[in-house]
C-alpha cells in the first residue's frame, strides 16, 4: 500500500486518498442515503482512486450521517487494486468494520489535549490506549491501520500548536504499530512555513514514507501546504471530492481540499496520480445532481 517516491525512469508519483465519503459527508446537514453513498464510492473508484475512506463505525448519536456504516461497507463494490477503509474509534468499532469487510482501519487522535477532550471525550493518552486492541485486532486479520493526528498545526481552542506536539503523538502512533500516520491541518489555518516546521519535527519520529498530509483549504493555502510537505518527502495526501466537508467538531474547519484541485495541481507538475482528471472533473461538476439527488 505504500507508494514509491520515484517510478523507473525518474517519473514521480503521488498517492491521493479520497476521504469524501467519510470526512466529506459526515458534516453534511442533509441526510445522504446509503444508495447515494454507494454510488459516490463507485464513481470515485471509476475515476481511479485506489484508496477510498468509505465510512466511519462511530455512534450514530454523535455522527448521524454515518449511521449506515455497516450497509455502506458491505455494499461498496470491490475491485482489484481498490482499498476501502473505515474510521473506527475503539475495538467495538474495529470488530464491526472488519466484519463488514473493511480493508484498512483508521484511528484518530489529536496533537491538542483540549481538542481530544472535546472531540472524543478523553485525553490523548486515554485515546491512544483505546487503539491498542484495535491495532492488535487489525494485525490478526492482516489489515493496516492508519492513524490521524488532528490539529497538527493549529487548534480551534488552543491556537497555534508547537511542532513538537504533533511529533510526540506521531511517535506514539508509530510505536503502537500504525502503518501510516496522517498529520492534519484540521481548521485550515496553516501556512507553508509552519507546515514545514511541523513536518520537520515529525520526521524526527517517523520516516516520510510512513506519513501522509491532510490539509483543509479554509484559508486558501492547502495546495501551498501540500507543496511544503511534498518538498520534505511526503508522497501521500488526502482530498475530498468537490471539497466536501470538514471536521464537525472543529469550528471553522469546513473546506476539505477539493480532489480535482489536488489532482490538477500534481498533474501540472508532471506528477502521476493515477486519477482520470477529466472523469473526476465531470463528477465534481455534476456532484449535486448525480449523487445528492435520488434517481
PDB file of C-alpha atoms in Angstrom:
ATOM      1  CA  UNK A   1       0.000   0.000   0.000  1.00  0.00           C
ATOM      2  CA  UNK A   2       2.981   2.312   0.495  1.00  0.00           C
ATOM      3  CA  UNK A   3       3.645   4.199  -2.761  1.00  0.00           C
ATOM      4  CA  UNK A   4       7.060   4.583  -4.345  1.00  0.00           C
ATOM      5  CA  UNK A   5       8.582   8.046  -4.495  1.00  0.00           C
ATOM      6  CA  UNK A   6      10.048   7.553  -7.954  1.00  0.00           C
ATOM      7  CA  UNK A   7       8.997   5.460 -10.915  1.00  0.00           C
ATOM      8  CA  UNK A   8      11.595   3.708 -13.093  1.00  0.00           C
ATOM      9  CA  UNK A   9      12.943   6.300 -15.483  1.00  0.00           C
ATOM     10  CA  UNK A  10      12.647   9.145 -12.999  1.00  0.00           C
ATOM     11  CA  UNK A  11       8.898   9.909 -13.210  1.00  0.00           C
ATOM     12  CA  UNK A  12       7.390  10.918  -9.888  1.00  0.00           C
ATOM     13  CA  UNK A  13       4.112   9.717  -8.418  1.00  0.00           C
ATOM     14  CA  UNK A  14       1.815  10.513  -5.521  1.00  0.00           C
ATOM     15  CA  UNK A  15      -0.992   8.623  -3.799  1.00  0.00           C
ATOM     16  CA  UNK A  16      -4.206  10.536  -3.201  1.00  0.00           C
ATOM     17  CA  UNK A  17      -6.538   9.167  -0.545  1.00  0.00           C
ATOM     18  CA  UNK A  18     -10.167  10.111  -1.240  1.00  0.00           C
ATOM     19  CA  UNK A  19     -11.934  10.886   2.042  1.00  0.00           C
ATOM     20  CA  UNK A  20     -15.141  12.421   0.687  1.00  0.00           C
ATOM     21  CA  UNK A  21     -17.482   9.527   1.510  1.00  0.00           C
ATOM     22  CA  UNK A  22     -16.445   9.744   5.162  1.00  0.00           C
ATOM     23  CA  UNK A  23     -14.816  13.037   6.114  1.00  0.00           C
ATOM     24  CA  UNK A  24     -16.767  14.906   3.451  1.00  0.00           C
ATOM     25  CA  UNK A  25     -20.233  13.528   4.068  1.00  0.00           C
ATOM     26  CA  UNK A  26     -20.062  13.360   7.861  1.00  0.00           C
ATOM     27  CA  UNK A  27     -20.502  17.123   8.027  1.00  0.00           C
ATOM     28  CA  UNK A  28     -23.396  17.317   5.549  1.00  0.00           C
ATOM     29  CA  UNK A  29     -26.551  18.666   7.188  1.00  0.00           C
ATOM     30  CA  UNK A  30     -28.852  16.794   4.791  1.00  0.00           C
ATOM     31  CA  UNK A  31     -29.023  13.046   5.184  1.00  0.00           C
ATOM     32  CA  UNK A  32     -27.402  11.183   2.297  1.00  0.00           C
ATOM     33  CA  UNK A  33     -28.910   7.779   1.576  1.00  0.00           C
ATOM     34  CA  UNK A  34     -26.947   4.539   1.572  1.00  0.00           C
ATOM     35  CA  UNK A  35     -27.596   4.175  -2.139  1.00  0.00           C
ATOM     36  CA  UNK A  36     -26.198   7.620  -2.837  1.00  0.00           C
ATOM     37  CA  UNK A  37     -23.075   6.876  -0.815  1.00  0.00           C
ATOM     38  CA  UNK A  38     -22.507   3.608  -2.651  1.00  0.00           C
ATOM     39  CA  UNK A  39     -22.956   5.400  -5.955  1.00  0.00           C
ATOM     40  CA  UNK A  40     -20.389   8.025  -4.956  1.00  0.00           C
ATOM     41  CA  UNK A  41     -17.841   5.393  -3.903  1.00  0.00           C
ATOM     42  CA  UNK A  42     -18.294   3.540  -7.196  1.00  0.00           C
ATOM     43  CA  UNK A  43     -17.869   6.726  -9.221  1.00  0.00           C
ATOM     44  CA  UNK A  44     -14.713   7.641  -7.311  1.00  0.00           C
ATOM     45  CA  UNK A  45     -13.302   4.181  -7.980  1.00  0.00           C
ATOM     46  CA  UNK A  46     -14.121   4.671 -11.663  1.00  0.00           C
ATOM     47  CA  UNK A  47     -12.025   7.853 -11.572  1.00  0.00           C
ATOM     48  CA  UNK A  48      -9.040   5.785 -10.492  1.00  0.00           C
ATOM     49  CA  UNK A  49      -8.813   6.352  -6.741  1.00  0.00           C
ATOM     50  CA  UNK A  50      -7.118   3.289  -5.262  1.00  0.00           C
ATOM     51  CA  UNK A  51      -7.754   4.274  -1.645  1.00  0.00           C
ATOM     52  CA  UNK A  52     -11.169   5.484  -0.506  1.00  0.00           C
ATOM     53  CA  UNK A  53     -12.245   6.134   3.070  1.00  0.00           C
ATOM     54  CA  UNK A  54     -15.769   4.777   2.801  1.00  0.00           C
ATOM     55  CA  UNK A  55     -17.390   5.331   6.192  1.00  0.00           C
ATOM     56  CA  UNK A  56     -16.938   5.568   9.961  1.00  0.00           C
ATOM     57  CA  UNK A  57     -18.035   2.998  12.525  1.00  0.00           C
ATOM     58  CA  UNK A  58     -18.919   5.624  15.111  1.00  0.00           C
ATOM     59  CA  UNK A  59     -22.007   6.170  17.219  1.00  0.00           C
ATOM     60  CA  UNK A  60     -24.989   7.497  15.223  1.00  0.00           C
ATOM     61  CA  UNK A  61     -25.712   9.672  18.250  1.00  0.00           C
ATOM     62  CA  UNK A  62     -22.616  11.740  17.522  1.00  0.00           C
ATOM     63  CA  UNK A  63     -22.388  11.410  13.723  1.00  0.00           C
ATOM     64  CA  UNK A  64     -25.890  10.619  12.350  1.00  0.00           C
ATOM     65  CA  UNK A  65     -24.645  10.704   8.757  1.00  0.00           C
ATOM     66  CA  UNK A  66     -22.551   7.580   9.392  1.00  0.00           C
ATOM     67  CA  UNK A  67     -25.406   5.538  10.931  1.00  0.00           C
ATOM     68  CA  UNK A  68     -25.472   3.237   7.883  1.00  0.00           C
ATOM     69  CA  UNK A  69     -21.775   2.372   8.129  1.00  0.00           C
ATOM     70  CA  UNK A  70     -22.379  -1.384   8.066  1.00  0.00           C
ATOM     71  CA  UNK A  71     -24.552  -1.248   4.949  1.00  0.00           C
ATOM     72  CA  UNK A  72     -22.116   1.080   3.181  1.00  0.00           C
ATOM     73  CA  UNK A  73     -19.065  -1.063   3.879  1.00  0.00           C
ATOM     74  CA  UNK A  74     -20.847  -4.292   2.957  1.00  0.00           C
ATOM     75  CA  UNK A  75     -22.427  -2.785  -0.141  1.00  0.00           C
ATOM     76  CA  UNK A  76     -19.427  -0.957  -1.579  1.00  0.00           C
ATOM     77  CA  UNK A  77     -18.260  -2.615  -4.782  1.00  0.00           C
ATOM     78  CA  UNK A  78     -14.910  -4.391  -4.562  1.00  0.00           C
ATOM     79  CA  UNK A  79     -12.442  -4.310  -7.389  1.00  0.00           C
ATOM     80  CA  UNK A  80      -8.772  -5.205  -7.873  1.00  0.00           C
ATOM     81  CA  UNK A  81      -6.400  -2.544  -6.602  1.00  0.00           C
ATOM     82  CA  UNK A  82      -9.022  -0.703  -4.544  1.00  0.00           C
ATOM     83  CA  UNK A  83      -8.668  -0.420  -0.759  1.00  0.00           C
ATOM     84  CA  UNK A  84     -11.757   0.622   1.215  1.00  0.00           C
ATOM     85  CA  UNK A  85     -11.058   1.930   4.698  1.00  0.00           C
ATOM     86  CA  UNK A  86     -13.186   2.759   7.717  1.00  0.00           C
ATOM     87  CA  UNK A  87     -12.618   5.125  10.598  1.00  0.00           C
ATOM     88  CA  UNK A  88     -13.066   3.408  13.982  1.00  0.00           C
ATOM     89  CA  UNK A  89     -12.984   4.891  17.496  1.00  0.00           C
ATOM     90  CA  UNK A  90     -12.385   1.727  19.500  1.00  0.00           C
ATOM     91  CA  UNK A  91     -12.258  -2.077  19.492  1.00  0.00           C
ATOM     92  CA  UNK A  92     -16.040  -2.417  19.134  1.00  0.00           C
ATOM     93  CA  UNK A  93     -15.991  -0.263  16.015  1.00  0.00           C
ATOM     94  CA  UNK A  94     -12.995  -2.150  14.667  1.00  0.00           C
ATOM     95  CA  UNK A  95     -14.690  -5.532  15.065  1.00  0.00           C
ATOM     96  CA  UNK A  96     -17.794  -4.258  13.288  1.00  0.00           C
ATOM     97  CA  UNK A  97     -15.751  -2.709  10.475  1.00  0.00           C
ATOM     98  CA  UNK A  98     -13.742  -5.881   9.906  1.00  0.00           C
ATOM     99  CA  UNK A  99     -16.902  -7.998   9.921  1.00  0.00           C
ATOM    100  CA  UNK A 100     -18.374  -5.689   7.269  1.00  0.00           C
ATOM    101  CA  UNK A 101     -15.327  -6.084   5.035  1.00  0.00           C
ATOM    102  CA  UNK A 102     -13.125  -3.057   5.731  1.00  0.00           C
ATOM    103  CA  UNK A 103      -9.703  -3.476   4.118  1.00  0.00           C
ATOM    104  CA  UNK A 104      -7.979  -0.848   6.243  1.00  0.00           C
ATOM    105  CA  UNK A 105      -8.814   0.753   9.585  1.00  0.00           C
ATOM    106  CA  UNK A 106      -8.188   4.341  10.655  1.00  0.00           C
ATOM    107  CA  UNK A 107      -7.967   5.695  14.184  1.00  0.00           C
ATOM    108  CA  UNK A 108      -7.952   9.325  15.204  1.00  0.00           C
ATOM    109  CA  UNK A 109      -6.295  11.347  17.921  1.00  0.00           C
ATOM    110  CA  UNK A 110      -5.025  14.900  18.259  1.00  0.00           C
ATOM    111  CA  UNK A 111      -1.937  16.939  18.969  1.00  0.00           C
ATOM    112  CA  UNK A 112      -4.182  19.142  21.125  1.00  0.00           C
ATOM    113  CA  UNK A 113      -5.305  17.958  24.546  1.00  0.00           C
ATOM    114  CA  UNK A 114      -8.317  20.275  24.520  1.00  0.00           C
ATOM    115  CA  UNK A 115      -9.457  19.116  21.100  1.00  0.00           C
ATOM    116  CA  UNK A 116      -9.080  15.491  22.150  1.00  0.00           C
ATOM    117  CA  UNK A 117     -11.281  16.017  25.195  1.00  0.00           C
ATOM    118  CA  UNK A 118     -13.956  17.895  23.242  1.00  0.00           C
ATOM    119  CA  UNK A 119     -13.898  15.615  20.199  1.00  0.00           C
ATOM    120  CA  UNK A 120     -13.599  12.181  21.835  1.00  0.00           C
ATOM    121  CA  UNK A 121     -14.347  12.926  25.499  1.00  0.00           C
ATOM    122  CA  UNK A 122     -10.982  11.556  26.584  1.00  0.00           C
ATOM    123  CA  UNK A 123      -7.378  12.622  26.973  1.00  0.00           C
ATOM    124  CA  UNK A 124      -4.794  11.911  24.279  1.00  0.00           C
ATOM    125  CA  UNK A 125      -3.347   9.122  26.420  1.00  0.00           C
ATOM    126  CA  UNK A 126      -6.757   7.569  27.032  1.00  0.00           C
ATOM    127  CA  UNK A 127      -7.459   7.671  23.311  1.00  0.00           C
ATOM    128  CA  UNK A 128      -4.144   6.023  22.467  1.00  0.00           C
ATOM    129  CA  UNK A 129      -4.924   3.262  24.957  1.00  0.00           C
ATOM    130  CA  UNK A 130      -8.123   2.515  23.025  1.00  0.00           C
ATOM    131  CA  UNK A 131      -6.067   1.936  19.893  1.00  0.00           C
ATOM    132  CA  UNK A 132      -4.031  -0.928  21.353  1.00  0.00           C
ATOM    133  CA  UNK A 133      -6.750  -3.597  20.890  1.00  0.00           C
ATOM    134  CA  UNK A 134      -7.753  -2.052  17.540  1.00  0.00           C
ATOM    135  CA  UNK A 135      -4.251  -2.423  16.123  1.00  0.00           C
ATOM    136  CA  UNK A 136      -3.889  -5.906  17.591  1.00  0.00           C
ATOM    137  CA  UNK A 137      -7.200  -6.956  16.034  1.00  0.00           C
ATOM    138  CA  UNK A 138      -6.203  -5.477  12.672  1.00  0.00           C
ATOM    139  CA  UNK A 139      -2.917  -7.368  12.802  1.00  0.00           C
ATOM    140  CA  UNK A 140      -4.792 -10.620  13.401  1.00  0.00           C
ATOM    141  CA  UNK A 141      -6.693 -10.016  10.172  1.00  0.00           C
ATOM    142  CA  UNK A 142      -3.709  -8.753   8.199  1.00  0.00           C
ATOM    143  CA  UNK A 143      -5.103  -5.224   7.875  1.00  0.00           C
ATOM    144  CA  UNK A 144      -3.100  -1.990   8.018  1.00  0.00           C
ATOM    145  CA  UNK A 145      -4.069   0.805  10.402  1.00  0.00           C
ATOM    146  CA  UNK A 146      -3.791   4.492   9.611  1.00  0.00           C
ATOM    147  CA  UNK A 147      -3.509   6.988  12.468  1.00  0.00           C
ATOM    148  CA  UNK A 148      -4.781  10.563  12.170  1.00  0.00           C
ATOM    149  CA  UNK A 149      -3.217  13.391  14.165  1.00  0.00           C
ATOM    150  CA  UNK A 150      -5.696  16.265  14.088  1.00  0.00           C
ATOM    151  CA  UNK A 151      -4.719  19.828  14.976  1.00  0.00           C
ATOM    152  CA  UNK A 152      -1.125  19.150  13.966  1.00  0.00           C
ATOM    153  CA  UNK A 153      -0.622  22.850  13.210  1.00  0.00           C
ATOM    154  CA  UNK A 154      -3.497  24.761  14.822  1.00  0.00           C
ATOM    155  CA  UNK A 155      -6.270  24.015  17.298  1.00  0.00           C
ATOM    156  CA  UNK A 156      -9.619  25.857  17.368  1.00  0.00           C
ATOM    157  CA  UNK A 157      -9.332  26.030  21.164  1.00  0.00           C
ATOM    158  CA  UNK A 158      -5.616  26.251  21.941  1.00  0.00           C
ATOM    159  CA  UNK A 159      -4.499  28.221  18.894  1.00  0.00           C
ATOM    160  CA  UNK A 160      -1.148  27.584  17.162  1.00  0.00           C
ATOM    161  CA  UNK A 161       0.448  24.273  18.146  1.00  0.00           C
ATOM    162  CA  UNK A 162       4.144  23.735  18.721  1.00  0.00           C
ATOM    163  CA  UNK A 163       5.644  21.348  16.110  1.00  0.00           C
ATOM    164  CA  UNK A 164       6.755  19.050  18.897  1.00  0.00           C
ATOM    165  CA  UNK A 165       3.157  18.375  19.919  1.00  0.00           C
ATOM    166  CA  UNK A 166       2.407  16.607  16.648  1.00  0.00           C
ATOM    167  CA  UNK A 167       5.766  14.835  16.683  1.00  0.00           C
ATOM    168  CA  UNK A 168       5.103  13.421  20.152  1.00  0.00           C
ATOM    169  CA  UNK A 169       1.783  11.895  19.074  1.00  0.00           C
ATOM    170  CA  UNK A 170       3.262  10.586  15.820  1.00  0.00           C
ATOM    171  CA  UNK A 171       5.902   8.781  17.852  1.00  0.00           C
ATOM    172  CA  UNK A 172       3.237   7.118  19.981  1.00  0.00           C
ATOM    173  CA  UNK A 173       1.248   6.010  16.927  1.00  0.00           C
ATOM    174  CA  UNK A 174       4.449   4.690  15.377  1.00  0.00           C
ATOM    175  CA  UNK A 175       5.202   2.652  18.468  1.00  0.00           C
ATOM    176  CA  UNK A 176       1.655   1.315  18.592  1.00  0.00           C
ATOM    177  CA  UNK A 177       2.079  -0.052  15.064  1.00  0.00           C
ATOM    178  CA  UNK A 178       0.239   2.301  12.722  1.00  0.00           C
ATOM    179  CA  UNK A 179       1.341   1.583   9.165  1.00  0.00           C
ATOM    180  CA  UNK A 180       0.639   5.165   8.110  1.00  0.00           C
ATOM    181  CA  UNK A 181       0.193   8.395  10.059  1.00  0.00           C
ATOM    182  CA  UNK A 182      -1.648  11.384   8.593  1.00  0.00           C
ATOM    183  CA  UNK A 183      -0.908  14.801  10.058  1.00  0.00           C
ATOM    184  CA  UNK A 184      -3.905  17.086   9.672  1.00  0.00           C
ATOM    185  CA  UNK A 185      -4.394  20.831   9.409  1.00  0.00           C
ATOM    186  CA  UNK A 186      -7.869  20.420  10.875  1.00  0.00           C
ATOM    187  CA  UNK A 187      -9.042  24.040  10.700  1.00  0.00           C
ATOM    188  CA  UNK A 188      -7.207  25.139   7.573  1.00  0.00           C
ATOM    189  CA  UNK A 189      -5.185  27.941   9.171  1.00  0.00           C
ATOM    190  CA  UNK A 190      -1.743  26.502   8.449  1.00  0.00           C
ATOM    191  CA  UNK A 191       0.845  28.286   6.348  1.00  0.00           C
ATOM    192  CA  UNK A 192       3.652  26.652   4.353  1.00  0.00           C
ATOM    193  CA  UNK A 193       6.366  27.757   6.756  1.00  0.00           C
ATOM    194  CA  UNK A 194       4.511  26.346   9.754  1.00  0.00           C
ATOM    195  CA  UNK A 195       3.739  23.121   7.871  1.00  0.00           C
ATOM    196  CA  UNK A 196       7.441  22.888   7.049  1.00  0.00           C
ATOM    197  CA  UNK A 197       8.346  23.252  10.734  1.00  0.00           C
ATOM    198  CA  UNK A 198       5.728  20.707  11.830  1.00  0.00           C
ATOM    199  CA  UNK A 199       6.738  18.110   9.232  1.00  0.00           C
ATOM    200  CA  UNK A 200      10.424  18.570  10.063  1.00  0.00           C
ATOM    201  CA  UNK A 201       9.644  17.808  13.702  1.00  0.00           C
ATOM    202  CA  UNK A 202       7.510  14.819  12.755  1.00  0.00           C
ATOM    203  CA  UNK A 203      10.260  13.429  10.520  1.00  0.00           C
ATOM    204  CA  UNK A 204      12.399  13.075  13.630  1.00  0.00           C
ATOM    205  CA  UNK A 205       9.940  10.378  14.727  1.00  0.00           C
ATOM    206  CA  UNK A 206       8.777   8.697  11.510  1.00  0.00           C
ATOM    207  CA  UNK A 207      10.179   8.364   8.005  1.00  0.00           C
ATOM    208  CA  UNK A 208       8.449  10.263   5.200  1.00  0.00           C
ATOM    209  CA  UNK A 209       7.264   7.006   3.600  1.00  0.00           C
ATOM    210  CA  UNK A 210       5.119   6.397   6.666  1.00  0.00           C
ATOM    211  CA  UNK A 211       3.466   9.829   6.655  1.00  0.00           C
ATOM    212  CA  UNK A 212       0.538  11.478   4.885  1.00  0.00           C
ATOM    213  CA  UNK A 213      -0.744  15.039   4.730  1.00  0.00           C
ATOM    214  CA  UNK A 214      -4.359  16.083   5.312  1.00  0.00           C
ATOM    215  CA  UNK A 215      -4.866  19.787   4.580  1.00  0.00           C
ATOM    216  CA  UNK A 216      -8.043  21.839   4.653  1.00  0.00           C
ATOM    217  CA  UNK A 217      -8.405  24.758   2.273  1.00  0.00           C
ATOM    218  CA  UNK A 218     -10.311  27.081   4.602  1.00  0.00           C
ATOM    219  CA  UNK A 219      -7.560  29.685   4.338  1.00  0.00           C
ATOM    220  CA  UNK A 220      -6.850  29.046   0.650  1.00  0.00           C
ATOM    221  CA  UNK A 221      -3.358  27.683   1.306  1.00  0.00           C
ATOM    222  CA  UNK A 222      -3.950  23.936   1.113  1.00  0.00           C
ATOM    223  CA  UNK A 223      -2.033  23.431  -2.138  1.00  0.00           C
ATOM    224  CA  UNK A 224       0.880  25.523  -0.901  1.00  0.00           C
ATOM    225  CA  UNK A 225       0.888  23.439   2.279  1.00  0.00           C
ATOM    226  CA  UNK A 226       0.854  20.245   0.210  1.00  0.00           C
ATOM    227  CA  UNK A 227       3.914  21.543  -1.636  1.00  0.00           C
ATOM    228  CA  UNK A 228       5.680  22.247   1.663  1.00  0.00           C
ATOM    229  CA  UNK A 229       5.063  18.664   2.783  1.00  0.00           C
ATOM    230  CA  UNK A 230       5.973  17.247  -0.645  1.00  0.00           C
ATOM    231  CA  UNK A 231       9.305  19.078  -0.560  1.00  0.00           C
ATOM    232  CA  UNK A 232      10.102  17.236   2.671  1.00  0.00           C
ATOM    233  CA  UNK A 233       9.319  13.845   1.160  1.00  0.00           C
ATOM    234  CA  UNK A 234       5.636  13.148   1.837  1.00  0.00           C
ATOM    235  CA  UNK A 235       4.010  11.262  -1.026  1.00  0.00           C
ATOM    236  CA  UNK A 236       0.502  10.550   0.297  1.00  0.00           C
ATOM    237  CA  UNK A 237      -2.154  13.259   0.559  1.00  0.00           C
ATOM    238  CA  UNK A 238      -5.867  13.329   1.370  1.00  0.00           C
ATOM    239  CA  UNK A 239      -8.589  15.152  -0.514  1.00  0.00           C
ATOM    240  CA  UNK A 240     -12.372  15.203  -0.740  1.00  0.00           C
ATOM    241  CA  UNK A 241     -14.433  15.127  -3.926  1.00  0.00           C
ATOM    242  CA  UNK A 242     -15.961  18.539  -4.566  1.00  0.00           C
ATOM    243  CA  UNK A 243     -14.268  19.867  -1.410  1.00  0.00           C
ATOM    244  CA  UNK A 244     -16.999  18.275   0.696  1.00  0.00           C
ATOM    245  CA  UNK A 245     -16.869  18.528   4.446  1.00  0.00           C
ATOM    246  CA  UNK A 246     -14.585  19.103   7.350  1.00  0.00           C
ATOM    247  CA  UNK A 247     -14.466  18.075  10.989  1.00  0.00           C
ATOM    248  CA  UNK A 248     -17.889  18.663  12.634  1.00  0.00           C
ATOM    249  CA  UNK A 249     -16.196  19.306  15.989  1.00  0.00           C
ATOM    250  CA  UNK A 250     -13.782  21.970  14.769  1.00  0.00           C
ATOM    251  CA  UNK A 251     -15.320  25.440  14.387  1.00  0.00           C
ATOM    252  CA  UNK A 252     -14.376  26.971  11.048  1.00  0.00           C
ATOM    253  CA  UNK A 253     -12.966  23.727   9.695  1.00  0.00           C
ATOM    254  CA  UNK A 254     -15.233  23.334   6.676  1.00  0.00           C
ATOM    255  CA  UNK A 255     -13.276  23.247   3.461  1.00  0.00           C
ATOM    256  CA  UNK A 256     -11.556  19.961   2.740  1.00  0.00           C
ATOM    257  CA  UNK A 257      -9.109  20.215  -0.127  1.00  0.00           C
ATOM    258  CA  UNK A 258     -11.017  19.501  -3.350  1.00  0.00           C
ATOM    259  CA  UNK A 259      -9.841  16.338  -5.080  1.00  0.00           C
ATOM    260  CA  UNK A 260      -9.980  17.885  -8.540  1.00  0.00           C
ATOM    261  CA  UNK A 261      -7.789  20.775  -7.421  1.00  0.00           C
ATOM    262  CA  UNK A 262      -5.203  18.434  -5.901  1.00  0.00           C
ATOM    263  CA  UNK A 263      -5.130  16.120  -8.915  1.00  0.00           C
ATOM    264  CA  UNK A 264      -4.798  19.099 -11.259  1.00  0.00           C
ATOM    265  CA  UNK A 265      -2.067  20.602  -9.110  1.00  0.00           C
ATOM    266  CA  UNK A 266       0.062  17.477  -9.292  1.00  0.00           C
ATOM    267  CA  UNK A 267      -0.681  16.977 -12.989  1.00  0.00           C
ATOM    268  CA  UNK A 268       0.617  20.490 -13.701  1.00  0.00           C
ATOM    269  CA  UNK A 269       3.906  19.468 -12.111  1.00  0.00           C
ATOM    270  CA  UNK A 270       4.167  16.232 -14.087  1.00  0.00           C
ATOM    271  CA  UNK A 271       3.493  14.119 -11.000  1.00  0.00           C
ATOM    272  CA  UNK A 272       1.445  10.996 -11.668  1.00  0.00           C
ATOM    273  CA  UNK A 273      -1.717  10.440  -9.618  1.00  0.00           C
ATOM    274  CA  UNK A 274      -3.376   7.553 -11.464  1.00  0.00           C
ATOM    275  CA  UNK A 275      -6.602   9.573 -11.489  1.00  0.00           C
ATOM    276  CA  UNK A 276      -8.618  10.298 -14.648  1.00  0.00           C
ATOM    277  CA  UNK A 277      -8.673  14.087 -14.429  1.00  0.00           C
ATOM    278  CA  UNK A 278     -11.477  14.579 -16.936  1.00  0.00           C
ATOM    279  CA  UNK A 279     -13.719  11.968 -15.337  1.00  0.00           C
ATOM    280  CA  UNK A 280     -13.140  13.464 -11.886  1.00  0.00           C
ATOM    281  CA  UNK A 281     -13.939  16.953 -13.190  1.00  0.00           C
ATOM    282  CA  UNK A 282     -17.190  15.648 -14.627  1.00  0.00           C
ATOM    283  CA  UNK A 283     -18.084  14.037 -11.302  1.00  0.00           C
ATOM    284  CA  UNK A 284     -17.367  17.205  -9.367  1.00  0.00           C
ATOM    285  CA  UNK A 285     -19.294  19.354 -11.855  1.00  0.00           C
ATOM    286  CA  UNK A 286     -22.383  17.170 -11.533  1.00  0.00           C
ATOM    287  CA  UNK A 287     -21.998  16.106  -7.889  1.00  0.00           C
ATOM    288  CA  UNK A 288     -25.274  17.638  -6.778  1.00  0.00           C
ATOM    289  CA  UNK A 289     -27.331  16.009  -9.498  1.00  0.00           C
ATOM    290  CA  UNK A 290     -25.630  12.645  -9.697  1.00  0.00           C
ATOM    291  CA  UNK A 291     -25.002  11.956  -6.019  1.00  0.00           C
ATOM    292  CA  UNK A 292     -27.276  14.106  -3.894  1.00  0.00           C
ATOM    293  CA  UNK A 293     -30.419  13.671  -5.935  1.00  0.00           C
ATOM    294  CA  UNK A 294     -32.180  10.315  -5.887  1.00  0.00           C
ATOM    295  CA  UNK A 295     -32.587   8.804  -9.319  1.00  0.00           C
TER     296      UNK A 295
END
